[in-house]
mmCIF file of C-alpha atoms in Angstrom:
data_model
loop_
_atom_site.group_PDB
_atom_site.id
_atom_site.type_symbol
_atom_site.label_atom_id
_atom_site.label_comp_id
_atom_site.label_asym_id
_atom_site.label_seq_id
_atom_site.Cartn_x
_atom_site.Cartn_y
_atom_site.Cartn_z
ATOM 1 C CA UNK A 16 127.213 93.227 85.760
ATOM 2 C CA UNK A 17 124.080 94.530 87.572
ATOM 3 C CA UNK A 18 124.431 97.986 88.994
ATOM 4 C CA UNK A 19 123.422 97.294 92.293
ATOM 5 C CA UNK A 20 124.011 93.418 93.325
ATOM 6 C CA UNK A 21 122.306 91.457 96.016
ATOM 7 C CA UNK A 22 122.263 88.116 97.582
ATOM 8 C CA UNK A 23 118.720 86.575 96.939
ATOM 9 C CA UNK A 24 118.772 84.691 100.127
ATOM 10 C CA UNK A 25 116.449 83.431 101.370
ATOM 11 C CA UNK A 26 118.338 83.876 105.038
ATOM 12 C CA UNK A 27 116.398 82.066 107.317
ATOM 13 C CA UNK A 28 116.721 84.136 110.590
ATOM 14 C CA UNK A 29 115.048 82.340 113.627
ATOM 15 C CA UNK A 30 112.819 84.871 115.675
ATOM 16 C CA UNK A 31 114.853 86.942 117.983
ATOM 17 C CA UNK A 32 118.136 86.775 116.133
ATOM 18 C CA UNK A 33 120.309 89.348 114.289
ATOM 19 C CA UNK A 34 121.088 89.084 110.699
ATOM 20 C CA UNK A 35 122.456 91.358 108.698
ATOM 21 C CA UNK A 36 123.247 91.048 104.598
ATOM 22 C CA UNK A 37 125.237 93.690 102.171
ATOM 23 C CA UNK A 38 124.640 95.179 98.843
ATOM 24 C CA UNK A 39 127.133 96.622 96.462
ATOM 25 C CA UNK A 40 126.638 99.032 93.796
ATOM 26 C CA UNK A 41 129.011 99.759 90.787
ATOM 27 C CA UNK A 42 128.365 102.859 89.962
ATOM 28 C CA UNK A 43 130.684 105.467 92.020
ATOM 29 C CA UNK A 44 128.868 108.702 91.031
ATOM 30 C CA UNK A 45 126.158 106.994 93.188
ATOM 31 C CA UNK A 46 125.485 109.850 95.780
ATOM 32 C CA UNK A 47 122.242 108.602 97.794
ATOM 33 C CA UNK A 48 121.392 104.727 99.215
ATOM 34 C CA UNK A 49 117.796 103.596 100.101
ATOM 35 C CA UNK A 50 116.159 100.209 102.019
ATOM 36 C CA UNK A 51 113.405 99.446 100.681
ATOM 37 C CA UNK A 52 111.043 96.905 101.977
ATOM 38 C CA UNK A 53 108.815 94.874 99.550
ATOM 39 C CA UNK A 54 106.072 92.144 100.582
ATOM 40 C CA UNK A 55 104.775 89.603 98.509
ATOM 41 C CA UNK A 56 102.875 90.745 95.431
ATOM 42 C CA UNK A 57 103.246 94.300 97.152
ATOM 43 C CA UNK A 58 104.606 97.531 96.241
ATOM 44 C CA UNK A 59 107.920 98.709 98.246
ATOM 45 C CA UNK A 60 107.842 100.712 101.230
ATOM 46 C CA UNK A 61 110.643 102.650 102.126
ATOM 47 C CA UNK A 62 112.350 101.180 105.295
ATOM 48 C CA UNK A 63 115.170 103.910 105.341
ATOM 49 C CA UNK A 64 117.715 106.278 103.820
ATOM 50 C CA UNK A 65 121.135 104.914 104.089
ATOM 51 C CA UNK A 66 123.765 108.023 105.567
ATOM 52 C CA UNK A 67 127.373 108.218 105.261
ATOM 53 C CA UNK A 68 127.802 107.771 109.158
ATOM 54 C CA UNK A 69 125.428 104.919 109.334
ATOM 55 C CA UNK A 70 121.842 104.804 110.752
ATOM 56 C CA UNK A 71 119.963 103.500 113.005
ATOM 57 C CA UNK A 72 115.708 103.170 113.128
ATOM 58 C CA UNK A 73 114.325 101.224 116.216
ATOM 59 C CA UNK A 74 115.807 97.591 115.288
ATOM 60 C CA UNK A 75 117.327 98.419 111.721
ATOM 61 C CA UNK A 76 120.766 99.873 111.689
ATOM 62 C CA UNK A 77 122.154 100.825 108.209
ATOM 63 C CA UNK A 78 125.745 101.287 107.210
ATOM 64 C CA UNK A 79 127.461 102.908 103.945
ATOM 65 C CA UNK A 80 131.161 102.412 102.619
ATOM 66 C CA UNK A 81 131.413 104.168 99.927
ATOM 67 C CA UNK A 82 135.388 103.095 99.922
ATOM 68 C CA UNK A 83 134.583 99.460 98.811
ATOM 69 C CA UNK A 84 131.360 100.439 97.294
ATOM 70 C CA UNK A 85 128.739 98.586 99.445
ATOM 71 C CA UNK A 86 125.482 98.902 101.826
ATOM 72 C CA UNK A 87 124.892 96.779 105.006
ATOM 73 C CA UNK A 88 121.350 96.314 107.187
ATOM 74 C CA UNK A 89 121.514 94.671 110.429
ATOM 75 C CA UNK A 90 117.676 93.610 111.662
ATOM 76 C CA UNK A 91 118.416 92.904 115.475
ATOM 77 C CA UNK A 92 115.713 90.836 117.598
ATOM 78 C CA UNK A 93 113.993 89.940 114.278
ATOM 79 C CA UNK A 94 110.414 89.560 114.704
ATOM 80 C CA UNK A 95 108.126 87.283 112.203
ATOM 81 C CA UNK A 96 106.489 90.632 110.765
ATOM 82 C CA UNK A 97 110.159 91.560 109.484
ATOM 83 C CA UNK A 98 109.736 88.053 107.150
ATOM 84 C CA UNK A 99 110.111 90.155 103.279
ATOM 85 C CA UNK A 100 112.301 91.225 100.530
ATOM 86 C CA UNK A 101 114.718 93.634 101.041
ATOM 87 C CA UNK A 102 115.430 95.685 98.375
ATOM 88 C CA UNK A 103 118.734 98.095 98.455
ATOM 89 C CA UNK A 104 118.421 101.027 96.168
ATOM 90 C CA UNK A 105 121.288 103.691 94.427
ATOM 91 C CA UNK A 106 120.470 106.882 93.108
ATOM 92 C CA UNK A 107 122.963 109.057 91.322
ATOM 93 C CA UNK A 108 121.810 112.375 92.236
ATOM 94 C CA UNK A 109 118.943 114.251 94.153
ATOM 95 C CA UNK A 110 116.025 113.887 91.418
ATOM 96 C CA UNK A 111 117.026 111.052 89.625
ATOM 97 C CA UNK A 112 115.845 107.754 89.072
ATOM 98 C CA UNK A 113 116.427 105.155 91.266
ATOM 99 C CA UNK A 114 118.406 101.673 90.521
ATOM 100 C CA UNK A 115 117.323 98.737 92.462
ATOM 101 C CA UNK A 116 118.697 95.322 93.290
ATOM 102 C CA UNK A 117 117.596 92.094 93.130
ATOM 103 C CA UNK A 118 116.452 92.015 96.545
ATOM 104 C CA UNK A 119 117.544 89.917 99.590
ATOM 105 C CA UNK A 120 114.665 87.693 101.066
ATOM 106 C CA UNK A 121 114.274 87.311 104.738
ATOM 107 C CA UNK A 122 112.068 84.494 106.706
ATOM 108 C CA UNK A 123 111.681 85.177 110.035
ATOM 109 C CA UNK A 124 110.853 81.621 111.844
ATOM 110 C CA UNK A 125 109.569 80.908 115.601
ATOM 111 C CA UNK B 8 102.048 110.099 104.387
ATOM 112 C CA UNK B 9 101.864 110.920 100.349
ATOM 113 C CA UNK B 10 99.150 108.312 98.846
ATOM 114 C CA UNK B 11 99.429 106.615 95.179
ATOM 115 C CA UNK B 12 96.833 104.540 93.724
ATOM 116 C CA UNK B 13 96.618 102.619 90.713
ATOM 117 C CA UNK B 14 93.845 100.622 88.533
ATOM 118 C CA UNK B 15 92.721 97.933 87.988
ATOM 119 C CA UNK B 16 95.101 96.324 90.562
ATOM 120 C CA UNK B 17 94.618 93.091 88.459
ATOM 121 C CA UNK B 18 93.799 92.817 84.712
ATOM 122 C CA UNK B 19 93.681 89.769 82.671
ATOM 123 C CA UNK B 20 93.433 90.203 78.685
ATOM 124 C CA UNK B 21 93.858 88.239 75.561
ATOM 125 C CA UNK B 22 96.682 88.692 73.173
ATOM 126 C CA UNK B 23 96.482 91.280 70.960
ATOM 127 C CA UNK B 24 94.279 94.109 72.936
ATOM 128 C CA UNK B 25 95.371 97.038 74.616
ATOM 129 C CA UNK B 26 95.496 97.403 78.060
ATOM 130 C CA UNK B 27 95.510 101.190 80.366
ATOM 131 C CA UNK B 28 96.899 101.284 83.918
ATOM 132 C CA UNK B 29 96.119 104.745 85.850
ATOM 133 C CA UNK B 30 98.614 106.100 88.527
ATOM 134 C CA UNK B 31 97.528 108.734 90.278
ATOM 135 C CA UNK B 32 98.595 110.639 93.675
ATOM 136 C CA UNK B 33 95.695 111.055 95.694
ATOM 137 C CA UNK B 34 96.588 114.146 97.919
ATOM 138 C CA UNK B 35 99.724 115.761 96.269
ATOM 139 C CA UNK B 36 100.725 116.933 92.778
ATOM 140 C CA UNK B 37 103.677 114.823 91.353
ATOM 141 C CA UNK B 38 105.631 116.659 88.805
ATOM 142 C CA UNK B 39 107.407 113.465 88.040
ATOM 143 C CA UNK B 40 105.903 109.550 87.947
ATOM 144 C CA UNK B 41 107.845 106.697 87.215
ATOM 145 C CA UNK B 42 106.608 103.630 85.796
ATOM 146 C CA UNK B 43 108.668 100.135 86.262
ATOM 147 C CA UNK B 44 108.173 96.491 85.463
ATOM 148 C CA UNK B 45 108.856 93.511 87.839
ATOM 149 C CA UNK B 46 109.022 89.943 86.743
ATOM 150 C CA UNK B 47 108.773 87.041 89.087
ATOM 151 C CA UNK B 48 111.822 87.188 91.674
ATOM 152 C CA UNK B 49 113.461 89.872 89.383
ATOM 153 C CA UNK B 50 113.631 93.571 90.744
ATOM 154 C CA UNK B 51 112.011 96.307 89.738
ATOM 155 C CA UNK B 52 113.194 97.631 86.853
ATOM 156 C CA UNK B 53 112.366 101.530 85.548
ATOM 157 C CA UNK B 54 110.893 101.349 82.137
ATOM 158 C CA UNK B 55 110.150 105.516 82.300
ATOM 159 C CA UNK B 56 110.182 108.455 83.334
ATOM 160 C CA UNK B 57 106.998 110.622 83.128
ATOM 161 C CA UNK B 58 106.684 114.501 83.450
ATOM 162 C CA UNK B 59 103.623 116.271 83.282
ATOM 163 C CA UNK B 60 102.884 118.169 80.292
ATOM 164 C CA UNK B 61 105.906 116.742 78.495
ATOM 165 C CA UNK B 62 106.906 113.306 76.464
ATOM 166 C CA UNK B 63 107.657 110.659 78.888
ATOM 167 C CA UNK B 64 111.556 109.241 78.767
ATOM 168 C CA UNK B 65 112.246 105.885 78.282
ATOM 169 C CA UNK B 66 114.784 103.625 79.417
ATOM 170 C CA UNK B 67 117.320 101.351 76.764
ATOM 171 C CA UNK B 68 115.262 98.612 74.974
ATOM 172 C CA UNK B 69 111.854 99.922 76.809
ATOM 173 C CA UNK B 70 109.498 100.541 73.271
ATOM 174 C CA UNK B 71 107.894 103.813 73.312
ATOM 175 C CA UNK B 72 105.352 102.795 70.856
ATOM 176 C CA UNK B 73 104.140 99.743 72.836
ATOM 177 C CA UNK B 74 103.940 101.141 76.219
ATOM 178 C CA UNK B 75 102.409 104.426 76.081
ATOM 179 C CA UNK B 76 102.813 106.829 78.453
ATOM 180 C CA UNK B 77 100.224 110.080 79.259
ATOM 181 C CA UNK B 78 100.728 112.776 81.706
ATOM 182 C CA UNK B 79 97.936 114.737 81.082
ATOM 183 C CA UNK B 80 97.837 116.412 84.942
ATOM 184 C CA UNK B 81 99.943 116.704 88.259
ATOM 185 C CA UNK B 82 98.137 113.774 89.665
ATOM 186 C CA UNK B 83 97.505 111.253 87.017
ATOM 187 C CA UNK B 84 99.693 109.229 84.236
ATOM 188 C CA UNK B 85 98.725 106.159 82.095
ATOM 189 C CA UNK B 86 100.552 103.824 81.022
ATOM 190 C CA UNK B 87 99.064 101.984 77.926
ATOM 191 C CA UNK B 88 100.037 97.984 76.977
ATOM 192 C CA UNK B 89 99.271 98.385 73.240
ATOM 193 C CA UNK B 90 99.060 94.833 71.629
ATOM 194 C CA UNK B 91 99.793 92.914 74.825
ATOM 195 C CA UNK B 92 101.448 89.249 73.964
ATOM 196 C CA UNK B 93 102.131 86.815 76.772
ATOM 197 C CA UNK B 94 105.806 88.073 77.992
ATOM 198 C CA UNK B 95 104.512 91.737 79.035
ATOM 199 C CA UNK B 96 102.778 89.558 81.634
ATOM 200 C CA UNK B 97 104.319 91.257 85.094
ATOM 201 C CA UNK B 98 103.695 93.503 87.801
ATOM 202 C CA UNK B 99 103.417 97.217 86.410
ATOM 203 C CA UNK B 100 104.190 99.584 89.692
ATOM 204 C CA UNK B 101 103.895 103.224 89.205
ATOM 205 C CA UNK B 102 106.006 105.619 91.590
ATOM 206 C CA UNK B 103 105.239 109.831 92.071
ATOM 207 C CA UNK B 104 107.271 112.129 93.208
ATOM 208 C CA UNK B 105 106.280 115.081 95.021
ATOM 209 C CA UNK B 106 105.777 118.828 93.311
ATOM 210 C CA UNK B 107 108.150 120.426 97.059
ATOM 211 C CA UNK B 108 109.862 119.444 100.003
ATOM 212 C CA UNK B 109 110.893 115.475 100.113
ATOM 213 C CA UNK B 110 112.596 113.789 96.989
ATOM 214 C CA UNK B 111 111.259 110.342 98.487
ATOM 215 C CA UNK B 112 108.944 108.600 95.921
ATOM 216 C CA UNK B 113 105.980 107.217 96.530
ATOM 217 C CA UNK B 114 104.883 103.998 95.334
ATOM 218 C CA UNK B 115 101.227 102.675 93.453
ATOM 219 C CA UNK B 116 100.628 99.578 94.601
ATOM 220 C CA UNK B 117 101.277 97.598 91.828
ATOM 221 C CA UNK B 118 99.031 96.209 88.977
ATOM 222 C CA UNK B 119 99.607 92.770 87.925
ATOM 223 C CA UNK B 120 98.840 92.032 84.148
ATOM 224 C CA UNK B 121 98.107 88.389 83.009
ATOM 225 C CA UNK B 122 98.136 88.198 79.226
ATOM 226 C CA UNK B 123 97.000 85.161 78.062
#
């Protein structure tokens, strides 16, 4: 079992919408939860830091359960530029490495 | 924000030769780079750990004596494809982590590697 599991999608979101998608991670003594954003043939740009009270940034709002172990983003009035891979990311303490997931692809369509 | 490069961004080589990828941080000193591997519509996975001035530490099943690892200064580390063979064909991404304040890594952006 991966450590940190993620629907590949794609989720085809049509422009405007809301979607949201989860990500769960195995490991309990996982302390701190990243979004990551990754392009085509790109490196991955951090989107935001996942907190235990949830988050929000502009149009991204992310949530943490650590009770059933998983990670939500919610993308509200989804614009074409927000068309990537989503990657959600576990690290087990402050300094260590980071675990990613498979990645969740949205398209973003007029 | 915190820069990364790497080069080349693209190499293509023949089986059997050696191939270096740089990493370096442009305008901070990272104590710490990490170097992973990403095949097609896989994640990224780590393959090391590299601190400066000491031996770089791999991951399970990563050979040390195939990808070599140098981090000879606070803003640059190699990685080294010795003997490159067709399936080490993927995207090599190197990440840095700053000397003080954030723990956020930074991210190269990416060299893909074609061996043919």
């Amino acid at each position: 079992r991966k450590e940190v599991e993620q629907d590949p999608g794609p989720f085809n979101v049509p422009e405007g919408a809301t979607v949201a998608f989860n990500c769960t991670y195995s490991n309990s003594a996982s302390q701190s939860f990243f979004w990551y954003r990754q392009d085509c043939r790109k490196e991955p740009k951090l989107l935001m830091s996942v907190y235990s009270s949830g988050n929000e940034d502009g149009r991204f709002t992310a949530q943490l359960n650590r009770a059933s172990q998983y990670i939500s983003l919610l993308i509200r009035d989804s614009k074409l530029s927000d068309s990537a891979t989503y990657l959600c990311v576990a690290r087990k303490a402050a300094g260590n490495k980071l675990t990613f997931g498979g990645g969740t692809r949205v398209l973003v369509k007029p | 924000g915190a820069v990364v490069s790497q080069h080349p961004s693209r190499v293509i080589c023949k089986s059997g030769t050696s191939v270096k990828i740089e990493c370096r941080s442009l305008d901070f000193q990272a104590t710490t780079m990490f170097w992973y591997r990403q095949f097609p519509k896989q994640s990224l996975m780590l393959m090391a750990t590299s601190n400066e001035g000491s031996k770089a530490t791999y991951e399970q099943g990563v050979e040390k004596d195939k990808f070599l690892i140098n981090h000879a200064s606070l803003t640059l580390s190699t990685l080294t494809v010795t003997s490159a063979h067709p399936e080490d064909s993927s995207f090599y991404i190197c990440s840095a982590r700053t000397l003080a304040g954030s723990d956020e890594q930074f991210f190269g952006p990416g060299t893909r590697l074609t061996v043919l």
